[in-house]
Structures are given as C-alpha cells and as structure tokens.
Short mmCIF file of C-alpha atoms in Angstrom, two decimals:
data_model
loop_
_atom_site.label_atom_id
_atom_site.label_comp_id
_atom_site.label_asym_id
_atom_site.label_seq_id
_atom_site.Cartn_x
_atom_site.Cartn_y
_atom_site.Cartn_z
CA UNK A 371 -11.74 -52.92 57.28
CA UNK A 372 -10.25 -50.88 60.46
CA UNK A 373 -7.60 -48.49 59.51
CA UNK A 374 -4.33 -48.79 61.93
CA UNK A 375 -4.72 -45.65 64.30
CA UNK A 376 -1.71 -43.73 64.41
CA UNK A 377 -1.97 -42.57 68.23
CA UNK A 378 0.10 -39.67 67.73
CA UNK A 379 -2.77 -37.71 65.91
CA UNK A 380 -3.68 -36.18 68.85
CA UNK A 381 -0.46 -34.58 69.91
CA UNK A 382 -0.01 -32.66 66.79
CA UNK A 383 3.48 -30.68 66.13
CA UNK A 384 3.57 -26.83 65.92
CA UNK A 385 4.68 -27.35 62.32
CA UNK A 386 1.74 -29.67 61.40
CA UNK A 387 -0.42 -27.16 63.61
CA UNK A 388 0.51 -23.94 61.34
CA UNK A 389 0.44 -26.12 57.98
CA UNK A 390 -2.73 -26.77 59.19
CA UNK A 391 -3.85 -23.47 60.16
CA UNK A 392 -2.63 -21.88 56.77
CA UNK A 393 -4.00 -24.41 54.71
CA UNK A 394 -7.77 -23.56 56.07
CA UNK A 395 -7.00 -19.93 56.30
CA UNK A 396 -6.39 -19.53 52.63
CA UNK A 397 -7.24 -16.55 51.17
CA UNK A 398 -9.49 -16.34 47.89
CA UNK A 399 -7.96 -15.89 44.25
CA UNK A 400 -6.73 -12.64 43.66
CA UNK A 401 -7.73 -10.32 41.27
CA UNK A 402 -4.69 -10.52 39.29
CA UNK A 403 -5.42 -14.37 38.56
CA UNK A 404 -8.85 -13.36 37.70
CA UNK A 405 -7.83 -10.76 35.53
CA UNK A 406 -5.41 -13.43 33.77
CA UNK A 407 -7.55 -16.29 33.68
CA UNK A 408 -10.10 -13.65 31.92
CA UNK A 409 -7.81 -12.36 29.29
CA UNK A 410 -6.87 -15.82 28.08
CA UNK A 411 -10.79 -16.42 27.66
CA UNK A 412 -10.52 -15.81 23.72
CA UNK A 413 -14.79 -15.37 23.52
CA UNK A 414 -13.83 -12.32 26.38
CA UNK A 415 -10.79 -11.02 24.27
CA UNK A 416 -12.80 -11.22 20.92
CA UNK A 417 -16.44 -8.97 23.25
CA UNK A 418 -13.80 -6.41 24.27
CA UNK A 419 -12.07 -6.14 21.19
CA UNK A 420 -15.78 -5.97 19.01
CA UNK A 421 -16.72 -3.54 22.10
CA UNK A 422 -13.93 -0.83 21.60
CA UNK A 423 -14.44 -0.97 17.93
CA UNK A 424 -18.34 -0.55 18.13
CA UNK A 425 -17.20 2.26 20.41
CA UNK A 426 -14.62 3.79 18.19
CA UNK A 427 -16.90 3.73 14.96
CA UNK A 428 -20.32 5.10 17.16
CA UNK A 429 -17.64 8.21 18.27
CA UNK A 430 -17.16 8.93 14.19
CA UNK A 431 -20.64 8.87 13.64
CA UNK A 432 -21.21 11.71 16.01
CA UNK A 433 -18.17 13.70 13.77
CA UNK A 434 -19.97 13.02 10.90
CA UNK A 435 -23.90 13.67 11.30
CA UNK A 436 -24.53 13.74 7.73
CA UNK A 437 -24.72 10.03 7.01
CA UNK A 438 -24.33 8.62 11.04
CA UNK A 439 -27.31 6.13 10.08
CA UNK A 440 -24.61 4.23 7.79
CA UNK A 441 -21.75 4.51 10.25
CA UNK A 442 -24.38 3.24 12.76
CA UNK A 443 -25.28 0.48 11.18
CA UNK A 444 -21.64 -0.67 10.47
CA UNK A 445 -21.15 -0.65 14.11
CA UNK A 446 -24.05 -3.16 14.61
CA UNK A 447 -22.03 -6.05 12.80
CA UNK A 448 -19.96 -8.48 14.29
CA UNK A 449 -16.56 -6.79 13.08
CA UNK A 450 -17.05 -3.27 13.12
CA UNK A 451 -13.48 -2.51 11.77
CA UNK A 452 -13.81 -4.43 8.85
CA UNK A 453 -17.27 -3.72 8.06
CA UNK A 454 -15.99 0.02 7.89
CA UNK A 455 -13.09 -0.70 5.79
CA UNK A 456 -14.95 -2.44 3.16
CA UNK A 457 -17.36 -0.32 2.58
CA UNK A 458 -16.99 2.65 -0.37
CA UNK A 459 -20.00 4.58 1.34
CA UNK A 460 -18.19 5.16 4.62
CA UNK A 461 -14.76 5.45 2.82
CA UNK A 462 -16.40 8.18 0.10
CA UNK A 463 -17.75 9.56 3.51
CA UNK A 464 -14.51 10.02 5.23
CA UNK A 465 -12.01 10.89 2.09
CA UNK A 466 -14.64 13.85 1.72
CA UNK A 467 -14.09 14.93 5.02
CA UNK A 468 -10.49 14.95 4.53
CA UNK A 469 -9.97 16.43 1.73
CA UNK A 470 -12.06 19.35 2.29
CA UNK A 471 -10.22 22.65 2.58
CA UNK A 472 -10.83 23.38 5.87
CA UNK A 473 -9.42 19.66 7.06
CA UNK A 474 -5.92 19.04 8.68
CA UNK A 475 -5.60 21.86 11.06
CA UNK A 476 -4.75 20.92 15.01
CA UNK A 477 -8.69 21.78 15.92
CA UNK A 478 -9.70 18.92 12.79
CA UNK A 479 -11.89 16.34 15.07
CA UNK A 480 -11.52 13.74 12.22
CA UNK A 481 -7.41 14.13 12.67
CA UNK A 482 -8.27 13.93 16.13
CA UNK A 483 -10.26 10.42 15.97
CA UNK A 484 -7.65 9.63 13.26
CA UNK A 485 -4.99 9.85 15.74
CA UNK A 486 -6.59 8.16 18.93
CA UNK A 487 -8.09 4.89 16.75
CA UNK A 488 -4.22 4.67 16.04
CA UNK A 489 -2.88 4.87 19.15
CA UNK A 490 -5.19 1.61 20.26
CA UNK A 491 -3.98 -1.33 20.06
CA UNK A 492 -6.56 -3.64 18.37
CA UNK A 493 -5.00 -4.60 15.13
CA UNK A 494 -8.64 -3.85 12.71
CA UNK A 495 -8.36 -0.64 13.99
CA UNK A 496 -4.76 0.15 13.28
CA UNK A 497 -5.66 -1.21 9.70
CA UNK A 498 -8.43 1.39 9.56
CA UNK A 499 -6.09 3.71 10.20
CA UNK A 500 -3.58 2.61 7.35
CA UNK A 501 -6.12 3.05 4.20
CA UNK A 502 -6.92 6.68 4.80
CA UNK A 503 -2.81 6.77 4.52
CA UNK A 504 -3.08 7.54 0.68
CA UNK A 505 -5.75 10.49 1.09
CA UNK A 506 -4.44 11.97 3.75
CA UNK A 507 -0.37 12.30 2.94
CA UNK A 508 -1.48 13.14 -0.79
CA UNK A 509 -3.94 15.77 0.54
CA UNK A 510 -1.12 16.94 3.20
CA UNK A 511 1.58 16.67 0.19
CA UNK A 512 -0.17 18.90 -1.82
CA UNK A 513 -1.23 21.72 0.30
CA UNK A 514 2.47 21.97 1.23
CA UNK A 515 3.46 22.41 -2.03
CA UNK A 516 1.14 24.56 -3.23
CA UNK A 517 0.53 26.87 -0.37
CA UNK A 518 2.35 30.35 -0.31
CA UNK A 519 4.68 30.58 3.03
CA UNK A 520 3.09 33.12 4.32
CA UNK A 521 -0.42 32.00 3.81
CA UNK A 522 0.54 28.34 4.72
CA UNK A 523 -2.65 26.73 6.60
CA UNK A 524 -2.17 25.09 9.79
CA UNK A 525 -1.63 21.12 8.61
CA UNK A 526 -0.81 20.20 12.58
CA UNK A 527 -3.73 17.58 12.29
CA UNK A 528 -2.26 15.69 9.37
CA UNK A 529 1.42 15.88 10.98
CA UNK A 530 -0.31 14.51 14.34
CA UNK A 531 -1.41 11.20 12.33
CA UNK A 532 1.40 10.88 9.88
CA UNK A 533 4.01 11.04 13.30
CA UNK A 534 1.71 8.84 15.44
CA UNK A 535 2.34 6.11 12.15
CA UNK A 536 6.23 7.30 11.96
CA UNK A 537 6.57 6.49 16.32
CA UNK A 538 5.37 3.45 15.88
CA UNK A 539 7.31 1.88 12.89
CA UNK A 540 10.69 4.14 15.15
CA UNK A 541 9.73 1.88 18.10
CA UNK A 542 9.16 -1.59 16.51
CA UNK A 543 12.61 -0.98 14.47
CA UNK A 544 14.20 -0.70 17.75
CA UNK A 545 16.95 2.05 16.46
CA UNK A 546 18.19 -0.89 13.53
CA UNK A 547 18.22 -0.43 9.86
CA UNK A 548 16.66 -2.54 7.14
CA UNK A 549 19.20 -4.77 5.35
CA UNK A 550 19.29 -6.60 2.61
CA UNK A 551 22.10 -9.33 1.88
CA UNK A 552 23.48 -9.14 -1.37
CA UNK A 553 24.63 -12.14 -3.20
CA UNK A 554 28.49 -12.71 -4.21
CA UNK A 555 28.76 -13.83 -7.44
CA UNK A 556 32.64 -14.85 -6.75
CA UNK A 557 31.33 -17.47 -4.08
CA UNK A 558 29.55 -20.91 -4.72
CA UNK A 559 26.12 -21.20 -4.27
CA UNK A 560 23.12 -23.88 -4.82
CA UNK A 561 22.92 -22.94 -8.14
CA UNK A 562 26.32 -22.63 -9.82
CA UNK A 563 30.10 -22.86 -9.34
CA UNK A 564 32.16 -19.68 -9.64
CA UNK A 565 34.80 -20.15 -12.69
CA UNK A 566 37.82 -18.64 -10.47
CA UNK A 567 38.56 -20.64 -7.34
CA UNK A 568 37.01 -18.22 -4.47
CA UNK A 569 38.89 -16.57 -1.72
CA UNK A 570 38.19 -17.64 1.53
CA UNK A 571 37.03 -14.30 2.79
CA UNK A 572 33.69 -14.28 4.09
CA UNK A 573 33.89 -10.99 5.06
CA UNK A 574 33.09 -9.95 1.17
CA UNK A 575 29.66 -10.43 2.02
CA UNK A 576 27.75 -7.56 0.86
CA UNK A 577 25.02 -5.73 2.43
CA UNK A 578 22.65 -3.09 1.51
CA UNK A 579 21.07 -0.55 3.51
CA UNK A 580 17.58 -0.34 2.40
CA UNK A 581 16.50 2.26 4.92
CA UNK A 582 18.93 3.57 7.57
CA UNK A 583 17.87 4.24 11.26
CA UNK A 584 14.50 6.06 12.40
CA UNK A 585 14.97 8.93 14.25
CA UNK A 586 12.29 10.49 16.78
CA UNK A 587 10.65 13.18 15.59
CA UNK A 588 8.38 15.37 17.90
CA UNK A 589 7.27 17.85 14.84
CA UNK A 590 7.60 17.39 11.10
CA UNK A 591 10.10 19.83 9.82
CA UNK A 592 10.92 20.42 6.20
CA UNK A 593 13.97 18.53 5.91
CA UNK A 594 12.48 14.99 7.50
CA UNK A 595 9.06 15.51 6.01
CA UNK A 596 9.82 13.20 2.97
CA UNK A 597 11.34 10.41 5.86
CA UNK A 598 7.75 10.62 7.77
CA UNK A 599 5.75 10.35 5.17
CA UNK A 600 7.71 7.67 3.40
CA UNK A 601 7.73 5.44 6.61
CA UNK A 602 4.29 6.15 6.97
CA UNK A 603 3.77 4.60 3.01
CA UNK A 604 6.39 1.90 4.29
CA UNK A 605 3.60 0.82 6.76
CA UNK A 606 0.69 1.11 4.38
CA UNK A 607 2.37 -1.08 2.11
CA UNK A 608 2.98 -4.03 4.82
CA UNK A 609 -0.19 -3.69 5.26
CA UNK A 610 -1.48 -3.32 1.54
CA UNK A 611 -2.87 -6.54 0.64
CA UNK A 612 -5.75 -5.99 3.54
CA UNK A 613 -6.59 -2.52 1.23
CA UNK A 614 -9.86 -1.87 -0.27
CA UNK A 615 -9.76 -1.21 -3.82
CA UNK A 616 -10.55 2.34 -3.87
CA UNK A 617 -7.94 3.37 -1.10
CA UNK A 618 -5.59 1.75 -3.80
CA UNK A 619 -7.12 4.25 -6.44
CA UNK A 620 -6.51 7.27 -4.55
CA UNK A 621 -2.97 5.94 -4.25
CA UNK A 622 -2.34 5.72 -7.54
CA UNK A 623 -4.30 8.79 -8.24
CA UNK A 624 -1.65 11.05 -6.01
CA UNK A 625 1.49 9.26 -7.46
CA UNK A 626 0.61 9.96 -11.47
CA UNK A 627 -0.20 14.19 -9.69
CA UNK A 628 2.75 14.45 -8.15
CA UNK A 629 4.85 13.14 -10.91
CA UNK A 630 3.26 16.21 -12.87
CA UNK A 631 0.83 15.25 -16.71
CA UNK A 632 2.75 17.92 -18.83
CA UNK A 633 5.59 15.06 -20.65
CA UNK A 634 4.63 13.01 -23.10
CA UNK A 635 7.88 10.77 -23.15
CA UNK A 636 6.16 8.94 -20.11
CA UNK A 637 5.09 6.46 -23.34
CA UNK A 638 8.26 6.41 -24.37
CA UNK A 639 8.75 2.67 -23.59
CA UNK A 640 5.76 1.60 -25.29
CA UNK A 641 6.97 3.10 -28.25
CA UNK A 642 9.79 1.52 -28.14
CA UNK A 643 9.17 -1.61 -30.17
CA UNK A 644 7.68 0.46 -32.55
CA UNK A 645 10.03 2.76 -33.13
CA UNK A 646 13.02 -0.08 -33.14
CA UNK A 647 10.93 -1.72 -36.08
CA UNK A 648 10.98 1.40 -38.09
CA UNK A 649 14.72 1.86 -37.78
CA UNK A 650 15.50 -1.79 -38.14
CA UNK A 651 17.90 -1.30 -34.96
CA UNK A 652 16.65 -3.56 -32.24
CA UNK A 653 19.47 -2.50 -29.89
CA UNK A 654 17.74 0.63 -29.74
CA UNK A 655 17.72 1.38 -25.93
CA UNK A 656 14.67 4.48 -26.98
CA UNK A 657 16.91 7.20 -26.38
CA UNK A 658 16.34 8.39 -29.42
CA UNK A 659 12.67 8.10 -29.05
CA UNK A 660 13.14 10.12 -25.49
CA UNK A 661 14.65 13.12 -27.30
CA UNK A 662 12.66 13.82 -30.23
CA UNK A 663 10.55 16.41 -31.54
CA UNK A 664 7.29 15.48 -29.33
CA UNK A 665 9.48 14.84 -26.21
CA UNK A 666 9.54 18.24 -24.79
CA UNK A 667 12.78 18.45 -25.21
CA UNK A 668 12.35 20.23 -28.83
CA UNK A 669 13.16 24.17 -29.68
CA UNK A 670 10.40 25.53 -29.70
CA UNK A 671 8.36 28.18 -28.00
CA UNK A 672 8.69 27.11 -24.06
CA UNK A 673 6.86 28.38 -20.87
CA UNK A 674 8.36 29.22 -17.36
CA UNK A 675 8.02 25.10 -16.58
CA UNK A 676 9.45 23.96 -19.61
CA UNK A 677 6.58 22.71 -21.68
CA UNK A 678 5.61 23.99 -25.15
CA UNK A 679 3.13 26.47 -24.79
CA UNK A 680 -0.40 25.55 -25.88
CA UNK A 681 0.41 21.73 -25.98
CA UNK A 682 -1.18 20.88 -23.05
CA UNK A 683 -4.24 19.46 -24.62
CA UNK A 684 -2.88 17.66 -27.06
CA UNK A 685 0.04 16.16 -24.77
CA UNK A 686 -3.28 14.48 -22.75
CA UNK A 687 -4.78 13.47 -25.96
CA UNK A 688 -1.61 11.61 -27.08
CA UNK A 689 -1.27 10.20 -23.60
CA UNK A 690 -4.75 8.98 -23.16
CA UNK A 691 -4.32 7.44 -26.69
CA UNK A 692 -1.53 5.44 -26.18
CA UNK A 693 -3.23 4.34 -22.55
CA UNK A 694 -6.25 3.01 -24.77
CA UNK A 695 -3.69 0.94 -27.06
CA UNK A 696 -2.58 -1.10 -23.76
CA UNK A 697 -5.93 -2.23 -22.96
CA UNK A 698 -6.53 1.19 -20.34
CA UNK A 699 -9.40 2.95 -19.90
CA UNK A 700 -9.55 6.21 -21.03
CA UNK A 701 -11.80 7.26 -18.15
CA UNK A 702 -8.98 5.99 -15.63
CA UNK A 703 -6.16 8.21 -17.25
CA UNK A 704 -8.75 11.24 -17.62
CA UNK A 705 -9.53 10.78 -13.93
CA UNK A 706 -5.80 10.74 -12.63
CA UNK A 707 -5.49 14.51 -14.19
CA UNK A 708 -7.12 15.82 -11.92
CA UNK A 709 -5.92 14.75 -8.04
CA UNK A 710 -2.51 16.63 -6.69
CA UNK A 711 0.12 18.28 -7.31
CA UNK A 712 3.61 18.37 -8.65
CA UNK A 713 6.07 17.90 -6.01
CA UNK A 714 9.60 17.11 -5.05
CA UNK A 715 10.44 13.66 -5.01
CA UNK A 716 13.22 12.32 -2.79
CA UNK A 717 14.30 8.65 -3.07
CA UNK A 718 12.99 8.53 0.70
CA UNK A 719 9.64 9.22 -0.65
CA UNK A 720 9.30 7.43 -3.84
CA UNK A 721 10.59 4.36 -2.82
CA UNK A 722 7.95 3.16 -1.03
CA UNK A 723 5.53 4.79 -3.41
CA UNK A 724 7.12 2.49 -6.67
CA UNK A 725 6.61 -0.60 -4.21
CA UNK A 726 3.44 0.19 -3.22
CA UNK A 727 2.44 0.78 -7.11
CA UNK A 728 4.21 -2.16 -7.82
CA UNK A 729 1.66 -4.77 -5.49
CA UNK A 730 -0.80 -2.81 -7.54
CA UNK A 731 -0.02 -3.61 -10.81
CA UNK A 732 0.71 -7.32 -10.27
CA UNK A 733 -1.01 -7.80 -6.87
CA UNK A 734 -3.25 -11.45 -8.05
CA UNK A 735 -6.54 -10.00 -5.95
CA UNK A 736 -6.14 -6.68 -7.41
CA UNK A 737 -9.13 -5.44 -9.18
CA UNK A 738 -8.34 -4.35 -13.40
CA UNK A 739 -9.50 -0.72 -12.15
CA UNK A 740 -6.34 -0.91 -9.50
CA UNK A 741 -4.24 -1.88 -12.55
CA UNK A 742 -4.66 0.18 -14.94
CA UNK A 743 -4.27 3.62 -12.57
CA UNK A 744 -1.18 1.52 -11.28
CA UNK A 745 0.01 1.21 -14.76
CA UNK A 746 -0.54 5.09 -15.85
CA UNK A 747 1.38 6.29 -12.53
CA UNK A 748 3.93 4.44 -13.20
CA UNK A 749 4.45 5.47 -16.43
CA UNK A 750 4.10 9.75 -14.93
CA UNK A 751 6.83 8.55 -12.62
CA UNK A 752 8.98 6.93 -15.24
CA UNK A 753 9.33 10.60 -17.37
CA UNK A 754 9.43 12.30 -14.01
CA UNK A 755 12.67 10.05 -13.12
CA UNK A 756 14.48 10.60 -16.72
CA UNK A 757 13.78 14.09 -16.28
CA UNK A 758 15.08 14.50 -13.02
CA UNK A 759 18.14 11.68 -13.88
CA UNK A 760 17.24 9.72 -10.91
CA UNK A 761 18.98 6.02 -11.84
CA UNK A 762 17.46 4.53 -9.10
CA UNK A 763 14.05 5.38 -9.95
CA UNK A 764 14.61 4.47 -13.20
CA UNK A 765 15.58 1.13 -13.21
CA UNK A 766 12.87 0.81 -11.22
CA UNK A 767 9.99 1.69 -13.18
CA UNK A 768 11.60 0.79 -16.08
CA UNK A 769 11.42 -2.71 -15.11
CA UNK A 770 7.69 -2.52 -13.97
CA UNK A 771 6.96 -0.73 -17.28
CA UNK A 772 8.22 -3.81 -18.84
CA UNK A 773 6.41 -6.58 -16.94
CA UNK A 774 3.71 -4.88 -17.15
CA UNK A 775 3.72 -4.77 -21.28
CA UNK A 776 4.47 -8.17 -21.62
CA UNK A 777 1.74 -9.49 -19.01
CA UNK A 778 -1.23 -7.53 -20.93
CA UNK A 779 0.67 -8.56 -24.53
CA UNK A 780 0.55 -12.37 -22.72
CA UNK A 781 -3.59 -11.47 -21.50
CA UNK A 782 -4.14 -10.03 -24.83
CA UNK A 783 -2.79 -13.34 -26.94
CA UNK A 784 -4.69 -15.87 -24.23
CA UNK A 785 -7.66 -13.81 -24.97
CA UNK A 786 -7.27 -14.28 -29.07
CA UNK A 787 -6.69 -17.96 -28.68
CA UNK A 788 -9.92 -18.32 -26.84
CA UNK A 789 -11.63 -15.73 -28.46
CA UNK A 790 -10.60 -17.80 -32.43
CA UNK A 791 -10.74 -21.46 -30.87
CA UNK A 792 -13.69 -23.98 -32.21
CA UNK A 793 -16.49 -23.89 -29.96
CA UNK A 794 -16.91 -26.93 -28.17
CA UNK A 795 -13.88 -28.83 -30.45
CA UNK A 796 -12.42 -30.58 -27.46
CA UNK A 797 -15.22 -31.49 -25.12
CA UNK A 798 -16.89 -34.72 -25.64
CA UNK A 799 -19.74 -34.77 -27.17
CA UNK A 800 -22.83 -37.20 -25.90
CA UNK A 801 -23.84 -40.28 -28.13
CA UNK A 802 -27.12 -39.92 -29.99
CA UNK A 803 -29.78 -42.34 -29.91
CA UNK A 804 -30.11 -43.92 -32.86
CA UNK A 805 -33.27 -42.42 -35.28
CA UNK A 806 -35.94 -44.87 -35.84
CA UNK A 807 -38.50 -44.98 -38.38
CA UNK A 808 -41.72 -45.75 -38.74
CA UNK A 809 -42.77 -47.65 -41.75
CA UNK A 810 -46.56 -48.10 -42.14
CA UNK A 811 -46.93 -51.59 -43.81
#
C-alpha cells in the first residue's frame, strides 16, 4: 500500500529544521544521571557499603598488630561490620586497648579510628561505634574521678568520640526537646468515664519534658560532662537491642562501680517480705529494714566515707549471699567488684543508665549472664539513690527491683511444677500389641 506523499516535506520550516537539528545533535547522558541511575543500583550500594567497611576494619588491623590475622579475617566476610560486632575475640581485643592506661589521650589512634568510623555514614558502622559506648564512658568516667587535678591525664581522645556521638543526636533533635504526653485523669478516655463532669479545657493537657534542648558543645567541660555522656548512653540504648552480650556486661559492670559496693541495704527490698513476716506488719514499706543495725546507718566505729571500719568483707559476703538466694551467680556479683569507680550521679546521667539496665533485665533475647549483672546494678543503684534521697531514681529502681523478684519467683515456681510433674502423665501413650503365646500341643 502507497502512503499519501505530503509534498511539503521538502520545504521544511526553520522550526522543524532546528527540532530536527537538536534532536540528532543530542548530547550523551550526563554524569550526574549516571551517577543516579548507579546509586539506586542496590547490588552497587550494598559493594560500596561492604567496600568501606572491609576498608575501615583492614585500617584497625594495622592499629592493632597483635591479633590483625583475626581482624583480617573478619574483613573477608560478607558483612564486615557485623562480623566484628559479634565476635568476643575482636571485642576482648579492642576493650583491652581501651582500657589500658595509656588510652584516651588526643595522640590515642584507636580514639582516632573510633572517631572517623563514626563520622561515616554507613549505619553497621555507626553501630560499631555504639557498643564500645559502655567501655569507653565507664573507662573515661572513672579516670575523671579518680585522677588528682593536677596530675589529670589528657582524656581529649575519649571527649573526641563521646562529642562526635553528642553532635549527632544535637543535629537529628533539630534544637526540640523530648516530650512525653501525660494523661488527664479528669478527662474521658477509651477506658473509663471521669466521675465529675470534665471541664472543657483542653489546654489541661499535661506534658513532660523528658530531656530539654541539646546544646553544641565544642569541648566537654565539667558542668555538661554528665549531659554528653548521658546523650551518648541515650543513643546506645536506641540502639541496644543490636548489642552483643558482653558490651551489655561491661555496662552493667560500670553502673553497680559507680554506684559504689560498701552498703549493704542495696538488699533491702529482698528482705522485705521477710522481714514483714517476722513483724506480722505487711504494710511495712522496709524502712525499718533500711535503718537498722547492718544498714550502715548504725553507731558504730565509722571511716572518712561513712562505712564501718573493717566491714568491708563481710558487707560483700552478705551481698553475694543474698545474690545466690535470687537465683544469681556468685561469680557475676564477685566480678562486678572490681570495674570503676564511685562517682557523682546526676539525673542527666543515670537516667539513661536505669533504662538501659532496664532492657537488660527484661530484654526477651537477653542472655541469663546479662540478667543477673543487670539485676545486681540495679540493686548498687537502688542504695546509692536512698542514700543520696534521689525520688526519682528511686521509684525507678524500686519498681525494676520489684519486677524483677516476682519474674524469677514466677521462673522459679514454673520450674518446680515441671521439675515435680509425672513424667510422661499427659502424652499419649502408643497401643501395645497384644502378647501371644505359644502353646506346644
């Protein structure tokens, strides 16, 4: 079939003769939409990402030439990150490495790879980052507070980190607070029907300010050091259910130090039911048990700290005692004696530290190991807080002291039922064949 010429084809129009000319003149793809096209190629995204890890992780091994074959060999797999967060080799490696006495200073090239893995922005290697977080603030913690002035070592490495994790959670806040909406009893609600008739006043709404604005900080001075590091625990603890076990060991570890081993009354709760039994008084709030003779609150011969002198040892004994009467290993609450140091503890800083404790005492994946250290710091941090008359504090880990009680009472029963149920009394048991005997005629 002919086609109908169109005999003005060959007078073409300047218009037509530029489309034309532009159309076959058209330059190639730019780099820019080769550059986009590559970087939403997820098998590209995933090489670079595996790439800068690999590279990251092969930089540490140089640091640490003592045991590079391991950190080598981590690098090989196909996560890098992760491989090097779940393994207690290269974690024992690199807690050594900070917590030896010469770590922390501005020259410290761990600090130094510390701070740079931070500043990149592949997510694995951010959460590498986060689970040296316990080691490294209770390492910095201490030294601060045990340090003379004048012969204070140079701790510029440890600030670099702990601000690089403070900048970050400052910029994603955005200059906002963190608030929490607290209900109004006086106003209706799903679940019940105020008695009086409620104002119509919706601006009764209450809100609580859980942590107030982030300020930049350029250095960490002594009156914002509690704010750094507790935003810096803030961030480990959004991140805390990715933690290995034994970064949540060296957590707990810190927290029972620097709530100080020399009270007994942190037991004073689980004496409680005891003690209400003997007096026939169950309305006993354990006041009474908090002030007696083995409190250290009694008249005797005191020290410069306040503790009875030459009670020490048995104070531990008592303690480790009582720990083995909850179902706690006595190695876990000899082991905690012996990280840290006593030191100051500002709501700033403890209230990520109870939270944090508090995942790992009821966290579901958590290991029994992570639960029982959780359940001894919290107890250190319980007499620290009625010494010090914090009420925030206390309410705090008085309610986690509780749960936790009646969840190992509730383990403890489920595990006598089992343990004193008939073998085999419910399952059904398979029909025998029917004996037959043979009769010789």
């Amino acid at each position: 079939m002919d086609f109908p010429h169109n005999h003005s084809t060959n007078s073409l129009s300047p218009s037509s003769s530029s489309t034309s000319s532009s159309t076959a003149r058209q330059p190639p793809p730019s780099s820019t939409t080769t550059t986009t096209a590559t970087d939403n190629d997820p098998m590209h995204s995933w090489w670079e990402s595996v790439s800068k890890q690999r590279s990251r992780i092969l930089s540490l091994s140089y640091l640490l030439p003592s045991d590079g074959t391991t950190l080598s060999s981590l690098a090989d797999s196909d996560r890098p990150a992760l491989s090097l967060l779940s393994s207690p080799a290269a974690y024992s490696l690199i807690s050594s490495a900070l917590s030896s006495p010469t770590s922390g200073s501005g020259s410290d090239p761990l600090c130094q790879w510390l701070y740079e893995t931070f500043q990149s922005s592949d997510p694995h290697l951010r959460l590498l980052v986060h689970s040296f977080l316990p080691i490294l603030s209770g390492t910095y913690l201490s030294r601060i507070h045990t340090s003379d002035s004048s012969s204070l070592p140079s701790l510029s490495g440890f600030e670099a980190v702990l601000l690089a994790v403070y900048s970050s959670e400052v910029k994603s806040r955005s200059g906002k607070p963190l608030l929490v909406q607290i209900p109004d009893l006086s106003q209706p609600s799903l679940y019940h029907a105020p008695r009086n008739k409620p104002a119509d006043d919706r601006s009764r709404q209450s809100v609580g300010v859980l942590s107030p604005p982030l300020e930049p900080h350029l250095d960490v001075k002594s009156t914002k050091r509690a704010v750094i590091v507790g935003t810096a625990l803030d961030c480990y603890y959004k991140q805390v259910f990715q933690m290995p076990a034994w970064s949540k060991l060296d957590f707990c570890a810190f927290a029972a130090a620097w709530a100080g081993q020399d009270c007994p009354c942190r037991t004073k709760l689980d004496g409680d039911d005891h003690d209400n039994h003997e007096s026939g008084n169950g309305n006993s709030n354990g006041h009474d048990h908090f002030f007696r003779k083995d409190s250290g609150f009694s008249n005797g011969r005191r020290s410069r700290d306040g503790d009875d002198v030459g009670s020490e040892d048995d104070v531990i004994k008592d303690v480790v005692v009582e720990m083995d009467n909850l179902g706690i290993n006595k190695e876990d609450a000899e082991n905690l004696e012996k990280k840290g140091v006593r030191i100051p503890l500002p709501w700033e800083l403890l209230r990520p530290v109870v939270k944090i404790l508090g995942h790992c005492l009821f966290g579901p994946s958590n290991s029994q190991d992570v639960k029982d250290a959780a359940s001894i710091a919290i107890r250190c941090l319980y007499a620290r807080a009625s010494h010090d008359l914090a009420p925030q504090a206390i309410l705090a880990l008085q309610s986690l002291i509780r749960l936790d009680k009646s969840a190992r009472a509730a383990a403890k029963a489920a595990a006598t039922v089992v343990a004193n149920a008939p073998s085999n009394a419910n399952t059904p048991s398979k029909a025998k064949k029917p004996e037959i005997l043979l009769v010789s005629k």
